[in-house]
Tab-separated table of C-alpha atoms and ligand atoms in Angstrom:
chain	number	residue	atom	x	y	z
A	23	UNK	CA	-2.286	11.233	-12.398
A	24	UNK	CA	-3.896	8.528	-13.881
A	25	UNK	CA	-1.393	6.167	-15.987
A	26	UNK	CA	-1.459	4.282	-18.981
A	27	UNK	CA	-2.709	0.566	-19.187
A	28	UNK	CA	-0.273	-2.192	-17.155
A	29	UNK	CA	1.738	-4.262	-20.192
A	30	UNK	CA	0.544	-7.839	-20.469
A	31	UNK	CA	1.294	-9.946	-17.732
A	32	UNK	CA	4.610	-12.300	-18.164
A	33	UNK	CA	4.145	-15.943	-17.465
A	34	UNK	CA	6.270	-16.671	-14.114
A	35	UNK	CA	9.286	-18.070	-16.536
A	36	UNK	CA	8.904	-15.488	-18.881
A	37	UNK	CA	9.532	-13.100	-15.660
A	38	UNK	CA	12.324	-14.499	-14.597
A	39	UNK	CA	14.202	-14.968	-17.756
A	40	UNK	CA	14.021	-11.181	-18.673
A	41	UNK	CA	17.501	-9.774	-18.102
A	42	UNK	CA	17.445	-6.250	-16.154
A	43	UNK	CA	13.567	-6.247	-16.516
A	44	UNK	CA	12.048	-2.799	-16.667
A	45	UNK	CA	9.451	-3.666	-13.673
A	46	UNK	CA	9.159	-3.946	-10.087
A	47	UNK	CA	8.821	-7.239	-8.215
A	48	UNK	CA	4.643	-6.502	-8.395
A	49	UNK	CA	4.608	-7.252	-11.729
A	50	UNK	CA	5.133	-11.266	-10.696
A	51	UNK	CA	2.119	-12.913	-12.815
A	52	UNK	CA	0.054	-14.618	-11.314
A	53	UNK	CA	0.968	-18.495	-11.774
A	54	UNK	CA	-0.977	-22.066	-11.203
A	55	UNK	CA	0.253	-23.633	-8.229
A	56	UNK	CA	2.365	-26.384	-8.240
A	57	UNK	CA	5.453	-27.395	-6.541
A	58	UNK	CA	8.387	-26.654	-9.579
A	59	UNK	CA	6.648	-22.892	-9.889
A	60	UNK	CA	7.245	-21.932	-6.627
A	61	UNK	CA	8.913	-19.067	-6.342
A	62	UNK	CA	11.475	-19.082	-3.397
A	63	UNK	CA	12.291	-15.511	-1.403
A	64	UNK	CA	15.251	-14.856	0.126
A	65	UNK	CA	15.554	-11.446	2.264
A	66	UNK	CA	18.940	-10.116	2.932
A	67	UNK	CA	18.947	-7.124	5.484
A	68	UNK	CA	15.948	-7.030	7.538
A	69	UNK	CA	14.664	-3.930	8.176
A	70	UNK	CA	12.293	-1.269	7.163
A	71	UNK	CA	12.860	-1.274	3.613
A	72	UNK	CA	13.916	-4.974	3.656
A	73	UNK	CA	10.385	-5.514	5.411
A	74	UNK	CA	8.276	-3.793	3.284
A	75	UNK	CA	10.324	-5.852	0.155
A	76	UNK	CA	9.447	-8.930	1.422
A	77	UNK	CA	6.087	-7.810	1.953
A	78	UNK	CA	5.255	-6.577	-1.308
A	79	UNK	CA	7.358	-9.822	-3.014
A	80	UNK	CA	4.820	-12.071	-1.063
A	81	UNK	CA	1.611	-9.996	-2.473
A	82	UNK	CA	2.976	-10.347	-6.339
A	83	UNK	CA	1.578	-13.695	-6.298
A	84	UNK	CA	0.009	-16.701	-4.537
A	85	UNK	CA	2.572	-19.021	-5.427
A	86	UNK	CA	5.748	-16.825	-4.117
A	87	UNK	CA	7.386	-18.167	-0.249
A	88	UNK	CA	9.682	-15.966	1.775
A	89	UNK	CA	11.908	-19.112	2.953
A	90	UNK	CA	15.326	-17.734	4.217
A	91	UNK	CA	16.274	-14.137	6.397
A	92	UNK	CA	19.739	-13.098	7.179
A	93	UNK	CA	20.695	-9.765	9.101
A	94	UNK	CA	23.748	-8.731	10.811
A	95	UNK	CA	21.563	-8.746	14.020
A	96	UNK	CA	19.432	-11.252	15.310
A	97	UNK	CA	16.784	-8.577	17.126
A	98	UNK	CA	16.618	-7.017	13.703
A	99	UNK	CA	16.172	-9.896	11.905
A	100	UNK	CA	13.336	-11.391	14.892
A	101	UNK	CA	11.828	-8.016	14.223
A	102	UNK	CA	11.347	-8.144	10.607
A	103	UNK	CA	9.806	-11.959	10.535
A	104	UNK	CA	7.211	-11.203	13.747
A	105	UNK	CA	6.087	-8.030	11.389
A	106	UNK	CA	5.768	-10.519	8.288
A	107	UNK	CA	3.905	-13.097	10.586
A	108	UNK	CA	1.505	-10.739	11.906
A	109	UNK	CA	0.619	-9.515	8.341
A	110	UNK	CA	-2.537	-11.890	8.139
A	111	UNK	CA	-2.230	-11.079	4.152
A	112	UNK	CA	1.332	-12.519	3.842
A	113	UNK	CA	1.364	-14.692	6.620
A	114	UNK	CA	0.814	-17.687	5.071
A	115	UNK	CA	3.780	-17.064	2.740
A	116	UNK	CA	6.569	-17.116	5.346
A	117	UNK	CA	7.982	-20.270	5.756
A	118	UNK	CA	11.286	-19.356	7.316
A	119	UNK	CA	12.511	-22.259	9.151
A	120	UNK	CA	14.589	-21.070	12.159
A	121	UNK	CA	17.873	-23.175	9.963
A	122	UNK	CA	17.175	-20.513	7.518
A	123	UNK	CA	17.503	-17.587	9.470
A	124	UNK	CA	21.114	-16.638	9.504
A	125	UNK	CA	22.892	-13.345	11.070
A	126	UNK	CA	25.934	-11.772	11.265
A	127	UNK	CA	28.522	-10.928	8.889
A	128	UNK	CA	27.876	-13.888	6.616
A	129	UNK	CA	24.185	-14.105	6.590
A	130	UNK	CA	24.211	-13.235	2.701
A	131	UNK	CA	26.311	-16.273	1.540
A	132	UNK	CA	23.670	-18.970	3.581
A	133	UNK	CA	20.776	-17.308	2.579
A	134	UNK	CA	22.403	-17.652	-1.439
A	135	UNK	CA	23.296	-21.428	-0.084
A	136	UNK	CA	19.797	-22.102	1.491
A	137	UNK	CA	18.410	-22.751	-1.997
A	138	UNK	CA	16.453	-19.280	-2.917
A	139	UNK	CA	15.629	-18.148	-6.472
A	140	UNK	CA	14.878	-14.629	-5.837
A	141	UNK	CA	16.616	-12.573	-3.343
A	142	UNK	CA	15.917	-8.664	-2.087
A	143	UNK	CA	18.989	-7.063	-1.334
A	144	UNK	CA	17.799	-4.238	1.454
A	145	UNK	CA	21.187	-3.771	3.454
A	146	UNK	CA	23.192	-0.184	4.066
A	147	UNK	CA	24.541	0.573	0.408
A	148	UNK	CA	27.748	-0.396	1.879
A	149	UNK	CA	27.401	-3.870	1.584
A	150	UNK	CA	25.413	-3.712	-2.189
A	151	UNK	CA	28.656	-4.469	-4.669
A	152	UNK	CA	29.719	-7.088	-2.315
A	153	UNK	CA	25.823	-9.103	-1.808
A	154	UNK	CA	25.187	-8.169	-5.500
A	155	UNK	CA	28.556	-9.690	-6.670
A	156	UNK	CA	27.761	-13.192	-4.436
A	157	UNK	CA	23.779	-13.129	-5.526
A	158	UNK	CA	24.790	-12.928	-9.360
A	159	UNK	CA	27.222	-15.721	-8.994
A	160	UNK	CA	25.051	-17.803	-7.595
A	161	UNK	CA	22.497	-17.386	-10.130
A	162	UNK	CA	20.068	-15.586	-8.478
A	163	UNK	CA	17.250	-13.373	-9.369
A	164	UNK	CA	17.403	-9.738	-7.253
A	165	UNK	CA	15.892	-7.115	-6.294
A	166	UNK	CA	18.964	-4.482	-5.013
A	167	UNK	CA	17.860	-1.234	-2.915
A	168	UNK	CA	19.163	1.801	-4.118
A	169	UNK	CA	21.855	2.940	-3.419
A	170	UNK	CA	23.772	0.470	-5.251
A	171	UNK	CA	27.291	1.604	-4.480
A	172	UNK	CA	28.682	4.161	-1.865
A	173	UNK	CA	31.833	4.675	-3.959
A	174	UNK	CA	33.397	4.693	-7.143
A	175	UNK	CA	34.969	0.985	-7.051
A	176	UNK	CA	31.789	-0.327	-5.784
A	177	UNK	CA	30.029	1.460	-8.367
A	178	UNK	CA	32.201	-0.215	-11.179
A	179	UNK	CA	31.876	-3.634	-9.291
A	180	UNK	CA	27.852	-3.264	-9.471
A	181	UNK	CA	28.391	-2.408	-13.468
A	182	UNK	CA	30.193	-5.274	-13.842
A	183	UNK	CA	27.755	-7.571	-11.733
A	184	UNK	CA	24.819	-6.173	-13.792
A	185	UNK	CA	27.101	-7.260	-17.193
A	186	UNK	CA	27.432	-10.862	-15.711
A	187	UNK	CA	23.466	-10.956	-14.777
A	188	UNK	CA	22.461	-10.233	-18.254
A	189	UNK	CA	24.866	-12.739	-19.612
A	190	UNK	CA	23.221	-15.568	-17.663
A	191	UNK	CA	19.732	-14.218	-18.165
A	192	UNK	CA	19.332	-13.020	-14.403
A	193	UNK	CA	16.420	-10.177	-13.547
A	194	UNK	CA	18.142	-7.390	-11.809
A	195	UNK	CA	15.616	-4.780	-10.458
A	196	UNK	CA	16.387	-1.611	-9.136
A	197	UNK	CA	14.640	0.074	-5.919
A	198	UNK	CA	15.259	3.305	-7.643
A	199	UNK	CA	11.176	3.693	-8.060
A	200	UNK	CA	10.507	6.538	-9.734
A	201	UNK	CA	11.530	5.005	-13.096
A	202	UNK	CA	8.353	2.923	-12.351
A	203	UNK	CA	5.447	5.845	-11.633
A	204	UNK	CA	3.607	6.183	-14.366
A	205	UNK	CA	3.338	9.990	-14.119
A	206	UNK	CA	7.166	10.969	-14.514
A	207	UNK	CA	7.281	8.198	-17.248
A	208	UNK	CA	4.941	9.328	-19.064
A	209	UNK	CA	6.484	13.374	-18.583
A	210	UNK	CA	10.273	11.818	-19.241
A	211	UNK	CA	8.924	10.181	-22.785
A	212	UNK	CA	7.567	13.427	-23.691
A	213	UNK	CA	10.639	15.039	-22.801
A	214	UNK	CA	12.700	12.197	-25.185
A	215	UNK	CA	9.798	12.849	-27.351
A	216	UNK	CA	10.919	16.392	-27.691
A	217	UNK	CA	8.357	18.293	-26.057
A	218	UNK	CA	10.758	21.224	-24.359
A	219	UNK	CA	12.977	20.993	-27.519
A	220	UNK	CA	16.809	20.626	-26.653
A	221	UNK	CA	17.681	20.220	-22.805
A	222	UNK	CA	20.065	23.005	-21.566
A	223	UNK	CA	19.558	22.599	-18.113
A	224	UNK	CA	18.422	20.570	-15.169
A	225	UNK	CA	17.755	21.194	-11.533
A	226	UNK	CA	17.462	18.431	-8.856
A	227	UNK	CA	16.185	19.726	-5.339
A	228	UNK	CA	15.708	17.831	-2.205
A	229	UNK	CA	15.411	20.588	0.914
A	230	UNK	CA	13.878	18.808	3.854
A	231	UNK	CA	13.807	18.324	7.431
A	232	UNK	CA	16.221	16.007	9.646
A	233	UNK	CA	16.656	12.611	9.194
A	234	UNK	CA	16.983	9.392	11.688
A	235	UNK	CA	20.209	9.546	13.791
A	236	UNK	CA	20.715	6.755	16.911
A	237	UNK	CA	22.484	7.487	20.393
A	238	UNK	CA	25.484	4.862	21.118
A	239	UNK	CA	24.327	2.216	24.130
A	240	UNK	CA	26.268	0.969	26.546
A	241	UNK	CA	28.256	-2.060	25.240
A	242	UNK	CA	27.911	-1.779	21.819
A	243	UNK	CA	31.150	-1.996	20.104
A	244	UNK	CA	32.328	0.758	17.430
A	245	UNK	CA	31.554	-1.260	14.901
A	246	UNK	CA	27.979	-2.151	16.094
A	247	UNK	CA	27.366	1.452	16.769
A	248	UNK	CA	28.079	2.711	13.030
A	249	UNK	CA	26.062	-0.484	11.786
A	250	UNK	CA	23.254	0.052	13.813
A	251	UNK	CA	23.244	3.908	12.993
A	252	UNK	CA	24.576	3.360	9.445
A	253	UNK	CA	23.266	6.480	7.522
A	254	UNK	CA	25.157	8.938	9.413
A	255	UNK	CA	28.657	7.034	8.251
A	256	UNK	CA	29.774	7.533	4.959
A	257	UNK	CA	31.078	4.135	4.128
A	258	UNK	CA	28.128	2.797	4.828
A	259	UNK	CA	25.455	5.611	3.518
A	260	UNK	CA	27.720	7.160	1.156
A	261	UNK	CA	26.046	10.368	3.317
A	262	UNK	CA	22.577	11.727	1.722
A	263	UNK	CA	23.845	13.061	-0.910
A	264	UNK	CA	24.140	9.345	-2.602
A	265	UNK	CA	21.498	7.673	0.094
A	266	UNK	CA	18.621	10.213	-0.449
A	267	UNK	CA	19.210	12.773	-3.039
A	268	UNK	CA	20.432	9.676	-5.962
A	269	UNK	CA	16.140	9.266	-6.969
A	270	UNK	CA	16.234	13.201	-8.477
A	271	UNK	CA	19.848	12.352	-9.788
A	272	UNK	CA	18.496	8.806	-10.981
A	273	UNK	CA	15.562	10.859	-13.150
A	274	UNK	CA	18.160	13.523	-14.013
A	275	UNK	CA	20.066	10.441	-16.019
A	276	UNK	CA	16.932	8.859	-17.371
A	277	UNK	CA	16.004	12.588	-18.772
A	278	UNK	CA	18.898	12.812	-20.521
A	279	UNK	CA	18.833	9.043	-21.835
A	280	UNK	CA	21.915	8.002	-19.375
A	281	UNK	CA	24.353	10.326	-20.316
A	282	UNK	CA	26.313	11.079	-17.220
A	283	UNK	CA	27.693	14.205	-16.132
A	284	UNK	CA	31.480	14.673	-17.498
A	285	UNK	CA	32.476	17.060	-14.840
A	286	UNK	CA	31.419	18.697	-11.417
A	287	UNK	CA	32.657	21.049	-8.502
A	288	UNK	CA	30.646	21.216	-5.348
A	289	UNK	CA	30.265	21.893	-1.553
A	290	UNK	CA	28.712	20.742	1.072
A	291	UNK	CA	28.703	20.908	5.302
A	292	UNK	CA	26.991	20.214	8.577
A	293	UNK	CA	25.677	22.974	10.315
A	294	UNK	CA	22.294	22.281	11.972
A	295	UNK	CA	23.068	17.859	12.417
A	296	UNK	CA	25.854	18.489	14.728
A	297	UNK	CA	25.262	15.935	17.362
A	298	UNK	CA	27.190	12.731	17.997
A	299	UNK	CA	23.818	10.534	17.345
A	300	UNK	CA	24.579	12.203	13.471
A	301	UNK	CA	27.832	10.670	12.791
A	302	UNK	CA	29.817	12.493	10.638
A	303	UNK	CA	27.723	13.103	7.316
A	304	UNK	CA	27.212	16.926	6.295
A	305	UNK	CA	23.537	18.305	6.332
A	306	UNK	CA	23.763	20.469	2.914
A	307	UNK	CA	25.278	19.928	-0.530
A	308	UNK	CA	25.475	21.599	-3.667
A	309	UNK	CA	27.168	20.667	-6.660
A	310	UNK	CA	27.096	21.856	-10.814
A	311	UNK	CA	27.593	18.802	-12.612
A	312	UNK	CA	28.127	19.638	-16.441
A	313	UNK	CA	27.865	17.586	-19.407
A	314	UNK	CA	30.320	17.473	-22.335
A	315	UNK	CA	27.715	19.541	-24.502
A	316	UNK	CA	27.725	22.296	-21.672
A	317	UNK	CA	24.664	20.838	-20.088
A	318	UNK	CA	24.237	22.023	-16.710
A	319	UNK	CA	22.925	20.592	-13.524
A	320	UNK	CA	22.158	22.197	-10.497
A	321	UNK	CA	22.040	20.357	-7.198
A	322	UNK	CA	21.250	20.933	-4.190
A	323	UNK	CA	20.005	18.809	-1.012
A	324	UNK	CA	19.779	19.544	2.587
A	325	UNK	CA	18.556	17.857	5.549
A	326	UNK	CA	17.970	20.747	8.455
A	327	UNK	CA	15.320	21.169	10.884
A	328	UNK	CA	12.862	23.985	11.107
A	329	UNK	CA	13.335	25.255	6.836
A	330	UNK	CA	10.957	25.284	4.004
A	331	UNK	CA	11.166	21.795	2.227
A	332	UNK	CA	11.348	20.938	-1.512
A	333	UNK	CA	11.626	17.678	-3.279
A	334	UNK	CA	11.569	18.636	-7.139
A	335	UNK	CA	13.003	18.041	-10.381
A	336	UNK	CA	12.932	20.671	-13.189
A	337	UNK	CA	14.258	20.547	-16.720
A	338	UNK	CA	14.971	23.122	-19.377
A	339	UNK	CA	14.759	23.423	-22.761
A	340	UNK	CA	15.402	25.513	-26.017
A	341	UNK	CA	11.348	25.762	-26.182
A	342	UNK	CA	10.028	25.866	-22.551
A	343	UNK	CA	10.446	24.096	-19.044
B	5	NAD	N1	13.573	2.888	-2.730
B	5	NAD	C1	13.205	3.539	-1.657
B	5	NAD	O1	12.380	4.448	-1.749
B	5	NAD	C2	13.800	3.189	-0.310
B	5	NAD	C3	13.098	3.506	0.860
B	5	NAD	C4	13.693	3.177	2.090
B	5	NAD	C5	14.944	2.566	2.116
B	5	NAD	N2	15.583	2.268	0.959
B	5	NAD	C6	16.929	1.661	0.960
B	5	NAD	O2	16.920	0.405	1.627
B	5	NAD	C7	18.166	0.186	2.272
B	5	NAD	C8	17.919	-0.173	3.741
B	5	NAD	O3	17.276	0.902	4.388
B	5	NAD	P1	16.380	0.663	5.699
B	5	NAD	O4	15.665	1.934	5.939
B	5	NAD	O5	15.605	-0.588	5.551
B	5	NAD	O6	17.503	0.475	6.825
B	5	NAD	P2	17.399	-0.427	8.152
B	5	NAD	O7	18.500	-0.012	9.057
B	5	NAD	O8	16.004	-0.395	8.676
B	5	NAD	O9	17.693	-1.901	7.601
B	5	NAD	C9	18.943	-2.365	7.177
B	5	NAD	C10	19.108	-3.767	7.729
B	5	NAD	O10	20.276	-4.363	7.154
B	5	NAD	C11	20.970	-5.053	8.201
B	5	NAD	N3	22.375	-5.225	7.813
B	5	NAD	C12	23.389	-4.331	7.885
B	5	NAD	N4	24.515	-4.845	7.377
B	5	NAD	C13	24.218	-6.105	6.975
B	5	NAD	C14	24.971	-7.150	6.368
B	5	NAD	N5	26.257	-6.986	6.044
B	5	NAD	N6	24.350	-8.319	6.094
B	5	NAD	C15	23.039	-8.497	6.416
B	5	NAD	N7	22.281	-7.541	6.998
B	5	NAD	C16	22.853	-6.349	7.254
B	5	NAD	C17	20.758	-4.174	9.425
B	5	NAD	O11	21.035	-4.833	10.621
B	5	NAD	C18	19.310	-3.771	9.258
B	5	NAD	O12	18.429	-4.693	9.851
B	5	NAD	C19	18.972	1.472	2.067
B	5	NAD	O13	19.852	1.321	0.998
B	5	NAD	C20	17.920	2.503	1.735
B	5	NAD	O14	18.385	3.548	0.899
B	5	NAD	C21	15.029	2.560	-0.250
């Protein structure tokens, strides 16, 4: 689907002074060089998704510098920056000095200390509240990977770190990305707009196959084993339900302008993910959240080998669906 025009670009201060923008990091304008308009990168979990941050931070612009890496392991973190280095497009753009590559449990306070003005927060959700919390204090710009929170105090501790951000004019961007695809904007404004009349009723599917699960090594502590195999823990995944299934839930809130459910009574197990590499998450859930109005919505997720996959969201309305 082919979307409207991109707004007008934001100069670089512009960017950075708009509270809670509405954009993903791409949207970065493109700025003259010069050494005060240099926009420093700080990455903060260095994997996959903390990889593929950095990477798309250091294409919003020429005059953007990934200049400080922390990870709670050094291999992970070695990983990410040889990936970065052999990306001839971004290359040039790392400039992590090896004083600026920090691990271990307190890798997010020096990278906030190594003098950074944007940082991407790409840890297990666990950690979120907690980096978010230290980033906004420190006056930071962020980018923060969804899941923000595995739980309800760290949930509450991200609202309040959000509050604090746009009080001292901080950008805080979500990874929750389908609140920046043009098609399911444009099909959530007509919604707003009125197109299915009243909404009754929502559904929010996401059937599909297994997901990643790691077997303990030898000499690995307990702790390094969960951390290294984090989503199949729930206080550090929050299990799929929140880890996964949150982007349908995410455009279930935006449909119905963030109005939250007021209720909800669930289930949820582990039938087919039954080996010790999966932790202890469940493979299934399904839950009825309802609204104060009576709203309903349905959903259901489930992460099982060898069934028919679905990752959908459907509305309902007094005049159609
Ligand atoms: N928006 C999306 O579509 C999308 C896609 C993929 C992943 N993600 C999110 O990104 C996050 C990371 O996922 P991933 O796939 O990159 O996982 P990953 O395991 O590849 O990377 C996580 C990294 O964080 C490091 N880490 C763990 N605890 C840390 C701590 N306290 N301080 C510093 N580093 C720490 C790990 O060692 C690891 O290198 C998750 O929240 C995930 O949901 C979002």
């Amino acid at each position: 689907m082919k979307g409207p025009p991109m707004p007008a670009p934001l100069s670089r201060r512009e960017f950075i002074a708009t509270s809670a923008a509405a954009a993903t990091l791409a949207t970065i304008p493109v700025v003259h060089a010069g050494g005060s308009d240099l926009l420093r990168v700080g990455l903060i979990g260095c994997g996959r998704r903390g990889t593929g941050a950095a990477t798309q931070a250091l294409h919003a612009d020429r005059n953007v510098r990934l200049v400080a890496m922390g990870d709670a392991f050094e291999d992970r973190l070695e990983e990410s920056l040889a990936t970065l280095l052999r990306d001839k497009e971004v290359a040039d753009k790392v400039d992590v000095k090896k004083e600026n590559r920090f691990v271990g449990f307190d890798a997010c306070e020096k990278v906030l200390a190594s003098g950074v003005d944007v940082v991407l927060l790409t840890t297990p959700p666990h950690f979120r509240p907690l980096h978010l919390e230290a980033a906004v204090k420190a006056g930071k710009h962020i980018f923060a990977e969804k899941p923000v929170a595995v739980d309800a105090p760290g949930v509450r501790s991200v609202l309040e770190s959000c509050e604090l951000a746009r009080k001292k004019n901080l950008s805080v961007v979500s990874g929750l990305c389908l609140r920046y695809d043009w098609g399911f904007r444009e099909t959530v404004k007509r919604l707003h707009d009125g197109a299915i009349g009243k909404i009754v009723a929502l559904r929010a599917n996401d059937y599909r196959g297994s997901n990643w699960g790691k077997a303990r090594q030898k000499g690995w502590t307990d702790m390094e084993y969960q951390m290294r195999n984090w989503y199949n823990f729930t206080w550090l995944s929050g299990d799929f339900n929140v880890e996964q299934h949150v982007h349908f839930l995410d455009v279930c809130a935006w449909v119905m302008k963030d109005r939250y459910p007021t209720s909800a009574m669930g289930l949820g197990g582990r039938q087919a993910r039954t080996g010790p590499e999966f932790g202890h998450i469940y493979d299934h859930f399904s839950v009825v959240y309802e609204y104060d109005d009576g709203t309903q919505l349905i959903s259901n997720c489930r992460q099982q080998p060898g069934c028919k996959n679905n990752i959908s969201g459907h509305v309902y309305g007094a005049k159609g669906h």
